[in-house]
Coordinates of C-alpha atoms and ligand atoms in Angstrom, one line a residue:
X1 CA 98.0 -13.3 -46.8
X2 CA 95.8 -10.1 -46.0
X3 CA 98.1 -6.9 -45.6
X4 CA 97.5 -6.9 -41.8
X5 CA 99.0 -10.2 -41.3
X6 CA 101.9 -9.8 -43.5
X7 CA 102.5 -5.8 -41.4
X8 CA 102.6 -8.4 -38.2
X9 CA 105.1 -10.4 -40.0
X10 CA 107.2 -7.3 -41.6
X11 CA 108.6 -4.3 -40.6
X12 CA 109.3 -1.3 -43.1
X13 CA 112.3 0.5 -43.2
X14 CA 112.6 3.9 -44.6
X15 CA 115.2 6.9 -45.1
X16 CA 114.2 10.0 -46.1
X17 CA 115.9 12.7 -48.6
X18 CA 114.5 16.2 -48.8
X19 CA 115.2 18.7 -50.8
X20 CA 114.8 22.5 -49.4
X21 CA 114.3 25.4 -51.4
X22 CA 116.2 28.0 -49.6
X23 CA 114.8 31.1 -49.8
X24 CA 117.1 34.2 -50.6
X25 CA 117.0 36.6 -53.1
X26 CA 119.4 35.2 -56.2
X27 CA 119.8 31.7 -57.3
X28 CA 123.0 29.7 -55.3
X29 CA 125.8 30.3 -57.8
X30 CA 123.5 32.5 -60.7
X31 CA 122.8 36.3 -59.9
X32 CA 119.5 36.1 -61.2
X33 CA 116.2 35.3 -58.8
X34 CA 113.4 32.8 -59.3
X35 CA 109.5 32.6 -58.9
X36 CA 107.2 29.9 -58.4
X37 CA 104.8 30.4 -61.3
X38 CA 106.6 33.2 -63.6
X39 CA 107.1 32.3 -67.6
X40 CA 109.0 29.6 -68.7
X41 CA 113.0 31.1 -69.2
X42 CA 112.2 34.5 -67.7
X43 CA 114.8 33.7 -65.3
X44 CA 118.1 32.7 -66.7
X45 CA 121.5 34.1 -67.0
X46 CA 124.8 32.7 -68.6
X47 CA 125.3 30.7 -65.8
X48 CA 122.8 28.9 -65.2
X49 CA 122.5 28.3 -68.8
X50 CA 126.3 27.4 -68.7
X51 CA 127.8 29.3 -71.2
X52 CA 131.5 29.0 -71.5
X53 CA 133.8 30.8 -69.6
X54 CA 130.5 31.3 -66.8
X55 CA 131.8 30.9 -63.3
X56 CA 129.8 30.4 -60.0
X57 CA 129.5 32.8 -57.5
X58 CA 127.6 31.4 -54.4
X59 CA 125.5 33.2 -52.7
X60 CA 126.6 33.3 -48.9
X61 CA 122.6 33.8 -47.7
X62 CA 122.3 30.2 -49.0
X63 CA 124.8 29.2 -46.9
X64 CA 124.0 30.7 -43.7
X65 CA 120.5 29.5 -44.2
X66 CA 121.9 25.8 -44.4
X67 CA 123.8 26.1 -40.8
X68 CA 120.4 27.3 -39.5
X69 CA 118.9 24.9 -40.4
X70 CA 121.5 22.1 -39.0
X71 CA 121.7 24.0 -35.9
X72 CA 118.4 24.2 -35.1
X73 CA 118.3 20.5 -35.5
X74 CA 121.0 20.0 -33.5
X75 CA 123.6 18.9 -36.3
X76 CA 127.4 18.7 -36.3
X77 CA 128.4 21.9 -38.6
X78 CA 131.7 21.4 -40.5
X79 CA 134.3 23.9 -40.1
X80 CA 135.2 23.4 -43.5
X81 CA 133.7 22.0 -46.5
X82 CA 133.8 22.0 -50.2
X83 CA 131.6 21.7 -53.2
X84 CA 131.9 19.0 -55.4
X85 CA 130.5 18.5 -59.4
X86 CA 128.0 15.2 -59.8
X87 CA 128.6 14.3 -63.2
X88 CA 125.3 13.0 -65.3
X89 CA 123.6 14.2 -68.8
X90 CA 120.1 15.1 -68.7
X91 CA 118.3 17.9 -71.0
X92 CA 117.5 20.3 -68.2
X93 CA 120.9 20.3 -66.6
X94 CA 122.9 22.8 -69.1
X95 CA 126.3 21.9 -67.3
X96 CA 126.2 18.0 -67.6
X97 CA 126.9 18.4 -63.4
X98 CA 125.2 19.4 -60.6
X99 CA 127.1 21.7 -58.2
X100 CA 126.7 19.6 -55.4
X101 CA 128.4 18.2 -51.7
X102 CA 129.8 14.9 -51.9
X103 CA 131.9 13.2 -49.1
X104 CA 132.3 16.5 -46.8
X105 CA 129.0 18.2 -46.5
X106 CA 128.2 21.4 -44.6
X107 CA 126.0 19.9 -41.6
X108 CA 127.1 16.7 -40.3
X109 CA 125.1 13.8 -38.3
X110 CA 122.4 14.6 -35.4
X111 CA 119.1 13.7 -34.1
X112 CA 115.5 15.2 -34.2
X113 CA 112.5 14.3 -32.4
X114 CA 109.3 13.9 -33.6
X115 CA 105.9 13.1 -32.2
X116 CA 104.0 10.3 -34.6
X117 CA 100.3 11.5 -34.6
X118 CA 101.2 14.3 -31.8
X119 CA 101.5 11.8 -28.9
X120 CA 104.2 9.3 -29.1
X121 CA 107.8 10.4 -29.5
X122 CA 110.8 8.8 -32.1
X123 CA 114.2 10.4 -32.2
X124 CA 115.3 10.0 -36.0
X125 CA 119.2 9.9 -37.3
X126 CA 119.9 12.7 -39.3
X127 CA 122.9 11.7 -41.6
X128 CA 123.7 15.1 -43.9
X129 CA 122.5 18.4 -44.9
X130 CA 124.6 19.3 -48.2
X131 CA 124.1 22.3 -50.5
X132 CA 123.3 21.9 -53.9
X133 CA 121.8 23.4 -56.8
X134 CA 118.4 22.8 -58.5
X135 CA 118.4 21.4 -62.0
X136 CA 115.7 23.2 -64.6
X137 CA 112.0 21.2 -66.0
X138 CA 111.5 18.7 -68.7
X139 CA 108.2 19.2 -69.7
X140 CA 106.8 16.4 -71.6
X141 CA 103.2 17.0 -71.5
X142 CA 102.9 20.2 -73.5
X143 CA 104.1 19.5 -77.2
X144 CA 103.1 16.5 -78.9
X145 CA 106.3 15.1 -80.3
X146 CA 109.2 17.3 -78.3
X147 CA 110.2 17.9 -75.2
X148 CA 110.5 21.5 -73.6
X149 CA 112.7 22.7 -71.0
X150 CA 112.5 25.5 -68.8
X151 CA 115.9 26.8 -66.9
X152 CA 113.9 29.3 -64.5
X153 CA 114.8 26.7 -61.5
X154 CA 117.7 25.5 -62.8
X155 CA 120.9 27.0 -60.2
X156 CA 118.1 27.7 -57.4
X157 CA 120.1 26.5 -54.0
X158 CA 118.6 23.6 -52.6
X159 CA 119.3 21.9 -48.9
X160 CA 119.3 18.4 -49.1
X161 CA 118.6 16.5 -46.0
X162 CA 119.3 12.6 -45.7
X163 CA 117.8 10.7 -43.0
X164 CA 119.3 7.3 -42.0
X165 CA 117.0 4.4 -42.0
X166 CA 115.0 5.1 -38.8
X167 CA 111.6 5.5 -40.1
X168 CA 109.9 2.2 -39.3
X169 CA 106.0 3.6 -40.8
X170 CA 104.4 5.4 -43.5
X171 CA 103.1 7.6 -40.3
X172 CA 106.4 8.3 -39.1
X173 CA 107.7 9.2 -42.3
X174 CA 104.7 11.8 -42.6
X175 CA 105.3 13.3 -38.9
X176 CA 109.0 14.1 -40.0
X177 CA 108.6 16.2 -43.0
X178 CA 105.7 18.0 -41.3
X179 CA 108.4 18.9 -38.6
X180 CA 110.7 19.5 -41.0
X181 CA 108.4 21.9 -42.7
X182 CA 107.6 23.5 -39.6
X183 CA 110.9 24.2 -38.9
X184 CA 112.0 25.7 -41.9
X185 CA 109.1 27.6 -41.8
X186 CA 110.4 28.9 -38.4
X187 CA 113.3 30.2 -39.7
X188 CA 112.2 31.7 -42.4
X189 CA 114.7 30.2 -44.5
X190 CA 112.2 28.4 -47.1
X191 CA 108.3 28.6 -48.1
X192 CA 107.9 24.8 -47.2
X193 CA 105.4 24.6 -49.9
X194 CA 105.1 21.1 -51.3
X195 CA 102.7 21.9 -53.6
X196 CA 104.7 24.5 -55.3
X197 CA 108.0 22.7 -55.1
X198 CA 110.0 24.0 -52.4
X199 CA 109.6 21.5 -50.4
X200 CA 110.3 17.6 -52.2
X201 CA 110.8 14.4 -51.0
X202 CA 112.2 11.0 -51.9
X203 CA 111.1 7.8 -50.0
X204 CA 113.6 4.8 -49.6
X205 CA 111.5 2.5 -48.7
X206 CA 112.8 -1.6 -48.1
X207 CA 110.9 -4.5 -45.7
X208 CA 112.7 -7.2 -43.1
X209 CA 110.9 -10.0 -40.8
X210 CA 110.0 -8.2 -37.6
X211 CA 112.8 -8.1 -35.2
X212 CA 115.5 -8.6 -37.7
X213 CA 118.6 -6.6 -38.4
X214 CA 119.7 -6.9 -41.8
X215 CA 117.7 -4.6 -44.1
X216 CA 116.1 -5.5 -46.8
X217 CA 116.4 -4.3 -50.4
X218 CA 115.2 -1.1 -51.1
X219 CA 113.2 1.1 -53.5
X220 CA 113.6 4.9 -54.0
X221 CA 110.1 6.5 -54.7
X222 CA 110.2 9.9 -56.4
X223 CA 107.7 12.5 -57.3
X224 CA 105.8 13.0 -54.0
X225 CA 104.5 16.5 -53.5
X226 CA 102.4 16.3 -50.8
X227 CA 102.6 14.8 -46.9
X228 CA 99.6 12.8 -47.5
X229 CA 100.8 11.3 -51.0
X230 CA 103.6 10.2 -49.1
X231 CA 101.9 8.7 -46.3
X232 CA 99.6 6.9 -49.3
X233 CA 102.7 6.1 -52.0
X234 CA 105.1 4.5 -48.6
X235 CA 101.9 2.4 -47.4
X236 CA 101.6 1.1 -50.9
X237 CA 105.3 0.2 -51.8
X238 CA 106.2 -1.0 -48.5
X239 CA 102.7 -3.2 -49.2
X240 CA 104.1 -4.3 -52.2
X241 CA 107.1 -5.9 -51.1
X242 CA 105.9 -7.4 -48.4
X243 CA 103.7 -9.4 -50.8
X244 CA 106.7 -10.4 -53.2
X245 CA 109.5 -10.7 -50.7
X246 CA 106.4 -13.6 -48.8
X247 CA 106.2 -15.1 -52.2
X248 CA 109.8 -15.8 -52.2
X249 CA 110.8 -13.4 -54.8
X250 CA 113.6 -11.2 -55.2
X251 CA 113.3 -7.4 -54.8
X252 CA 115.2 -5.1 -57.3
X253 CA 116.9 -2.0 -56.7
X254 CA 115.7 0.4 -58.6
X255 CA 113.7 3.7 -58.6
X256 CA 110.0 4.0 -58.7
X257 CA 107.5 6.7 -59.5
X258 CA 104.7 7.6 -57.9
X259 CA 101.5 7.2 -59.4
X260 CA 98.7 9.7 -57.9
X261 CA 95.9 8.9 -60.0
X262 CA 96.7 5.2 -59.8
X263 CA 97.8 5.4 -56.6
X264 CA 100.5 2.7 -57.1
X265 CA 104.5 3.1 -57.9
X266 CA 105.6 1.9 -60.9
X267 CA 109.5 1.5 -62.0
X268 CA 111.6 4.5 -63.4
X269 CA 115.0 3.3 -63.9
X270 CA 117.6 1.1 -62.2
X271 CA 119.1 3.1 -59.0
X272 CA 122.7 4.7 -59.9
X273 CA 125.1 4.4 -57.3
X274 CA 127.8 6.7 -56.3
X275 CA 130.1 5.7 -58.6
X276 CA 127.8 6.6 -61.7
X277 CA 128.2 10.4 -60.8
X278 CA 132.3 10.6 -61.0
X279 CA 132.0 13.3 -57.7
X280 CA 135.1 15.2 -58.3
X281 CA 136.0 18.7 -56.3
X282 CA 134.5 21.6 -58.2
X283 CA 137.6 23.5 -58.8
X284 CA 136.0 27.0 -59.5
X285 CA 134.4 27.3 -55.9
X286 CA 136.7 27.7 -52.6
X287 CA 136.4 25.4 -50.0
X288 CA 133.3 26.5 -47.7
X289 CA 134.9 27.6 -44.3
X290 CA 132.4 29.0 -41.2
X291 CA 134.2 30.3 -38.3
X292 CA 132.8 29.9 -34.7
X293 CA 131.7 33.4 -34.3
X294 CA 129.7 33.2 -37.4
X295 CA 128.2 30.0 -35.9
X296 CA 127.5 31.7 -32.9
X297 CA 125.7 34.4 -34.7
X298 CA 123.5 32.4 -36.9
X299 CA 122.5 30.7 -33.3
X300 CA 121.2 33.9 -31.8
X301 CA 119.1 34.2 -34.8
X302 CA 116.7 31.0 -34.1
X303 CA 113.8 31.5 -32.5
X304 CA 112.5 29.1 -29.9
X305 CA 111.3 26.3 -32.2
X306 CA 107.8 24.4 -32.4
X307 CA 108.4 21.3 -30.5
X308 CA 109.6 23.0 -27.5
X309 CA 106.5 25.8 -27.6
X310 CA 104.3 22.8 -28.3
X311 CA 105.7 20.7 -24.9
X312 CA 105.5 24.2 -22.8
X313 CA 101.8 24.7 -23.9
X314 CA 100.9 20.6 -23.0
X315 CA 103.3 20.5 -19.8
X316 CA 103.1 23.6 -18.0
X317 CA 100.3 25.4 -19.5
X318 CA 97.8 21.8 -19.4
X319 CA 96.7 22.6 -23.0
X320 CA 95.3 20.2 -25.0
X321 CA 97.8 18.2 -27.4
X322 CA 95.8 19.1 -30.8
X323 CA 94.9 22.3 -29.8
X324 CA 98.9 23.3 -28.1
X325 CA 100.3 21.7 -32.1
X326 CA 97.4 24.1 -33.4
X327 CA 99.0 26.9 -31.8
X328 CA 102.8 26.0 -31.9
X329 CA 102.2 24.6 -36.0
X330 CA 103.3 28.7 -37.0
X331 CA 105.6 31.1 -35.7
X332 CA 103.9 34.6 -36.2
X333 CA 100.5 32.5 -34.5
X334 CA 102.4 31.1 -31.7
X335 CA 104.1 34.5 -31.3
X336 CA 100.9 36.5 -31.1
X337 CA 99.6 33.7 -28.8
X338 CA 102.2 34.3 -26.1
X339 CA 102.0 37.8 -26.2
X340 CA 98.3 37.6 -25.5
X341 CA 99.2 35.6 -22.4
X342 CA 100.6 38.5 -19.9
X343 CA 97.4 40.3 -21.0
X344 CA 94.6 37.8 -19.7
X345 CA 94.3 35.9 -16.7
X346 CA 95.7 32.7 -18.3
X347 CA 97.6 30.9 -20.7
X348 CA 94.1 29.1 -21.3
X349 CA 92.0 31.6 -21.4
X350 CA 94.9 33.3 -24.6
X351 CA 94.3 29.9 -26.0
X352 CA 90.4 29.8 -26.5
X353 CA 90.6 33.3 -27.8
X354 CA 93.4 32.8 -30.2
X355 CA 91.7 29.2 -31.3
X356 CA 88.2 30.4 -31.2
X357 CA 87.4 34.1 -32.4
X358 CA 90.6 34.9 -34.4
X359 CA 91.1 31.8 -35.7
X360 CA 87.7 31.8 -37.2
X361 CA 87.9 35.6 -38.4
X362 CA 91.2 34.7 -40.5
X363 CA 89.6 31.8 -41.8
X364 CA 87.0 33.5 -42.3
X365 CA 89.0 36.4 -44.9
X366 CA 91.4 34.3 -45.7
X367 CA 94.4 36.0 -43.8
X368 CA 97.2 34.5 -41.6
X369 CA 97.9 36.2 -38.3
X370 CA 100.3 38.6 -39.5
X371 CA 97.5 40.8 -40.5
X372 CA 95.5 39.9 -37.8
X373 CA 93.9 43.9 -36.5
X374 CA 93.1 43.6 -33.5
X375 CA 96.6 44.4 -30.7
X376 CA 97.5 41.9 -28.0
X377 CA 96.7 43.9 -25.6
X378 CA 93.4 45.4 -26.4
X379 CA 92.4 42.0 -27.1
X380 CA 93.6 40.8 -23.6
X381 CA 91.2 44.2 -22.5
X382 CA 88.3 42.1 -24.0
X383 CA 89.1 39.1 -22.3
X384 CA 89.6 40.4 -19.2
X385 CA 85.7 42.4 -19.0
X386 CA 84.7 39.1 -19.3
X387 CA 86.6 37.7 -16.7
X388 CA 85.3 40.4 -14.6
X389 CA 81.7 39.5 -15.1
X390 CA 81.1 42.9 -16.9
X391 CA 80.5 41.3 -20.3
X392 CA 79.3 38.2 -20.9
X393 CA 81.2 36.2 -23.3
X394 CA 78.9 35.4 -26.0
X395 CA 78.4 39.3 -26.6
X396 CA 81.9 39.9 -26.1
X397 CA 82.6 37.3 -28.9
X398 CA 79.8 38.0 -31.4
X399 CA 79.2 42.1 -30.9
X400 CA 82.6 43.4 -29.2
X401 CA 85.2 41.0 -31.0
X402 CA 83.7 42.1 -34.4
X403 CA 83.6 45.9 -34.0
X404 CA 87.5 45.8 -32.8
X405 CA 87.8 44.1 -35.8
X406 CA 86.7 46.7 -38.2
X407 CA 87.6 49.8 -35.5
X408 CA 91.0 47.7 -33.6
X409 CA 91.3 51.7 -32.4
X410 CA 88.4 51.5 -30.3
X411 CA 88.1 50.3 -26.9
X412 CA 86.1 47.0 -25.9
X413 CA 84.5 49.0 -22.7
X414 CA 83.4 51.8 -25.0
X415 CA 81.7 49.8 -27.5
X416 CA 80.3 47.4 -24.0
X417 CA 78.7 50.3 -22.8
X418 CA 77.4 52.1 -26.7
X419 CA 75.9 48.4 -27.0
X420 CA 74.4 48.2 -23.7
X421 CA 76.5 45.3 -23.3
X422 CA 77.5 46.0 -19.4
X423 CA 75.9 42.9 -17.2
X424 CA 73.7 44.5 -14.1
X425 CA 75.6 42.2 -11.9
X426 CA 74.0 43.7 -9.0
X427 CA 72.3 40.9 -7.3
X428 CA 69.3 42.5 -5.7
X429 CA 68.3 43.7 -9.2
X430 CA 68.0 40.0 -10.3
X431 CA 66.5 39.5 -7.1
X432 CA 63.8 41.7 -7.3
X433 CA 63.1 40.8 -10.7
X434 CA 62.9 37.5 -9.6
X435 CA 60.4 38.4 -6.6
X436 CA 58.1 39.8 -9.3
X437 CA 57.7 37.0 -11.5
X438 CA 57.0 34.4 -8.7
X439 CA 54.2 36.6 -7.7
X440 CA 53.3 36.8 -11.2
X441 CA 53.3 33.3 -11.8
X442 CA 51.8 31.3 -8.4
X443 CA 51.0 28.2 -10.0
X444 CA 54.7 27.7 -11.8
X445 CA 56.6 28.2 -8.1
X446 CA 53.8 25.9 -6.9
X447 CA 54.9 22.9 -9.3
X448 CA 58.3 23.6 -8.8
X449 CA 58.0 23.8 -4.8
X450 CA 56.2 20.3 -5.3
X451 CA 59.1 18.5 -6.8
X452 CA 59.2 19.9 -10.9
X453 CA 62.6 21.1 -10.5
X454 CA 63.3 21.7 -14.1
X455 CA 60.6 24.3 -14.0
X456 CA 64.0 26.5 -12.7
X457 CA 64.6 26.6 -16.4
X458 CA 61.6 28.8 -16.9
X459 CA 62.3 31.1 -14.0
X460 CA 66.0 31.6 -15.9
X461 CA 64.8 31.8 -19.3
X462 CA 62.3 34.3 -18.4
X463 CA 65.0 36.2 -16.4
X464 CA 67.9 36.3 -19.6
X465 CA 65.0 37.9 -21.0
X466 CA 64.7 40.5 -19.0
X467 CA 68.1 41.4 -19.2
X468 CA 68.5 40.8 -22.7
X469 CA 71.9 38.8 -22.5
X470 CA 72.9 41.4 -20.4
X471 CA 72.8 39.3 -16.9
X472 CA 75.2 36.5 -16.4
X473 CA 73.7 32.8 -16.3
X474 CA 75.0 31.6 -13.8
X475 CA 74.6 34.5 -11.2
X476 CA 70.5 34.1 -12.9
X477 CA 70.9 30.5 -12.2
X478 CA 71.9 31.1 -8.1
X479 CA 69.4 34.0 -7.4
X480 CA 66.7 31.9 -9.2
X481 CA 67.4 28.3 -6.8
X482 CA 67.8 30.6 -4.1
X483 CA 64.4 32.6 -4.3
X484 CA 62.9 29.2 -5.3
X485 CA 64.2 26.7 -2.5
X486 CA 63.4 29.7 0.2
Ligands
ADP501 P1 122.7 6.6 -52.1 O1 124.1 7.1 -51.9 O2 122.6 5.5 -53.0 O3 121.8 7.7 -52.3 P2 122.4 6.5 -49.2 O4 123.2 5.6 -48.4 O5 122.9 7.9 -49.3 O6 122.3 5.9 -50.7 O7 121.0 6.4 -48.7 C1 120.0 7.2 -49.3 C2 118.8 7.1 -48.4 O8 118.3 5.7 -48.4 C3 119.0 7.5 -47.0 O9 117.9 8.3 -46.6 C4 119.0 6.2 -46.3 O10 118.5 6.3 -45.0 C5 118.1 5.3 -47.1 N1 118.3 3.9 -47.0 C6 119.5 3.3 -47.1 N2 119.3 1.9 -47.0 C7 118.0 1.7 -46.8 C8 117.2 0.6 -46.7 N3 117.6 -0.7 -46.7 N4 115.8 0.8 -46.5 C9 115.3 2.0 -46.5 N5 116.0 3.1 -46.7 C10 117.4 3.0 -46.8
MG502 MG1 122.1 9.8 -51.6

């Protein structure tokens, strides 16, 4: 059966659990800080290396961070909560257990929406965000007989987020974490950056016939560090059971790898379950216990978020979808966006600046927004000349936008008028420049007069000419028709 038939005949099911770094400056429960990239065992201290007599200390940023991020998705926040160890043996966890949340965590259930390929929206189940801390690196790849570990991560705070078993594509799996990453983004409470770690996922993935509701058995797939390796490693595995669960056969549950090179899963070990981990309280932390006024002040601290900037910019400012997720995909872009607004003469106009010119400039040196030169308002100045019809907007573009880039001091007018830039809108100039050349070329207005109309485009070219860019087409355009049809 060809993978299209057997997707008619299937449905794939899949849950989601990702794993945040929070960003703060000391690990969860260690005093010391970690880098992406630094040494291997730079950054240790006794407790993350568990020596005895060690204790945690957590780190209240981590914390707060966590109820950010639950209230911006709209999640129940526990009054009280507590941590709890998860009990296993593995080289790069010096404790033997994970400071972890087990059956009360932090942020409760809720719902977030998300827009599968920008257009069609899915609200999604979330079940928990707990708190936990990272475990260190087994590195295997390095020495050719041993293994070697390195602590650096090990104790970094981590926000796990579960989904429940809403996700019914690859795609849809692949539009939430890019939401999620947005949002975290937003907040500023994690770098969001797959490649480098802080942001991981692991894909449950299981298949049912089409319209039933018993879910099937289901695979864990680990090791995904990008969106798109998601998207690819899902599409496979939910592929791959589709195939055995037609041929009759009997699905394991068990957890999988992802292969990138391969581009296939392959099985890691049988899946533990709950019981395998002994949970028990962690007696050396106190209970977690947020009061309503710190609620209330995390709140005030969340800016207006990306779906909702996105759905303004399509709704009430008639932006186009891909170009209104463009804009609403980062904060500090979004935020210089808006401001620009009040400055030109329209939320559209803002948007064909902010997409066009200084898009292409940070692309261009590699910069994001933040150091961006050129001020709202003086580049709302620029927009506005050539609204006005003093400038026209190719040189405003490629000669003014440049030169505020280098000197953002200077003003657009200025540099308009040093360039020569100002349009002679004065019609009876064109006009009399335009009497000139039909006496200068009889036998051109004689064609067009007997029915060559696109001999016009001569009249113009010769015109732009004159006024070296200086003129504005379509005023060049009227005066030439107009002298022409008369
Ligand atoms: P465990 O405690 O074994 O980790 P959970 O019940 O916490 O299991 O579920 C882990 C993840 O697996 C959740 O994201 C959940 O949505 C997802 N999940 C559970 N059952 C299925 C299923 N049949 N198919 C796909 N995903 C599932
Ligand atoms: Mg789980």
């Amino acid at each position: 059966m060809s993978n299209s038939e057997l997707s008619s005949k299937y449905e794939t099911v899949i849950g989601l659990e990702v794993h945040i770094q929070l960003k703060t400056n000391r690990k969860v429960f260690a005093p010391e800080n970690f880098t992406f990239g630094s040494p291997p065992n730079q950054h240790v201290s006794p407790v993350s290396m568990a020596h005895p007599g060690a204790l945690p200390s957590p780190n209240l940023k981590c914390i707060e961070h966590i109820v950010k991020l639950g209230l911006a998705i709209g999640c129940e926040i526990a009054p009280n909560s507590y941590f709890a160890r998860k009990n296993y043996f593995y080289p790069d966890l010096p404790k033997g257990y994970q400071l972890s949340q087990d059956t009360l965590p932090v942020v409760g259930e809720g719902e977030m929406d998300i827009y599968v390929d920008g257009k069609v929206k899915k609200s999604i189940q979330i079940e928990r965000i707990h708190l936990e801390e990272d475990a260190g690196k087994s590195i295997h790849d390095i020495h050719p007989s041993q293994s070697l570990i390195d602590l650096n991560r090990a104790g970094v705070g981590l926000a796990e987020l579960v989904t429940k078993p809403d996700l019914r594509s690859a795609q849809e799996a692949g539009a939430f974490l890019a939401e999620i990453r947005r949002i975290v983004r937003y907040l500023q409470i994690s770098d969001g950056n797959m490649e480098e770690g802080s942001l991981r996922c692991d894909a449950n993935v299981s298949v049912m016939p089409k319209g039933s509701d018993t879910y099937g058995t289901r695979v864990e797939i680990k090791n995904i560090n990008s969106i798109s390796q998601v998207i690819k490693a899902i599409t496979y595995e939910s592929g791959r059971q589709m195939k055995a669960v037609d041929r009759g056969e009997a699905l394991v549950q068990e957890t999988r790898t992802w292969d990138v090179s391969k581009g296939k899963t392959a099985p890691m070990r049988d899946k533990e379950t709950a019981d395998d981990y002994r949970y028990f309280p962690e007696p050396d932390l106190q209970p977690i216990k947020i009061s309503e006024a710190k609620i209330e002040e995390i709140k005030a601290e969340i800016p207006r978020l990306p779906q909702s900037r996105f759905l303004q910019y399509v709704e009430e400012y008639k932006i186009a979808k891909n170009e209104a997720q463009t804009l609403a995909d980062q904060r500090e872009f979004s935020d210089y966006f808006e401001a620009l607004i009040p400055f030109t003469d329209s939320p559209k106009t803002a948007a064909n600046w902010v997409l066009g010119p200084v898009r292409t400039w940070l692309n261009e040196h590699n910069k994001d927004i933040s150091k961006f030169p050129i001020k709202e308002k003086k580049l709302g100045d620029l927009s506005q000349l050539v609204k006005s019809g003093k400038v026209n907007l190719n040189a405003a573009k490629e000669i003014i936008f440049p030169r505020l880039c280098e000197n953002p001091k200077e003003n657009p007018e200025t540099i308009a008028q040093e360039n020569d830039l100002i349009m002679e809108s004065a019609e009876n100039e064109l006009q009399d420049a335009m009497e000139a050349l039909i006496e200068k070329f009889p036998a051109e207005v004689k064609k067009y007069r007997g029915g060559k109309k696109n001999l016009a485009g001569f009249f113009v070219g010769q015109l732009m000419r004159q006024f070296k860019g200086k003129a504005n087409p379509k005023e060049v355009n009227e005066v030439v028709r107009k002298l022409l049809d008369s």
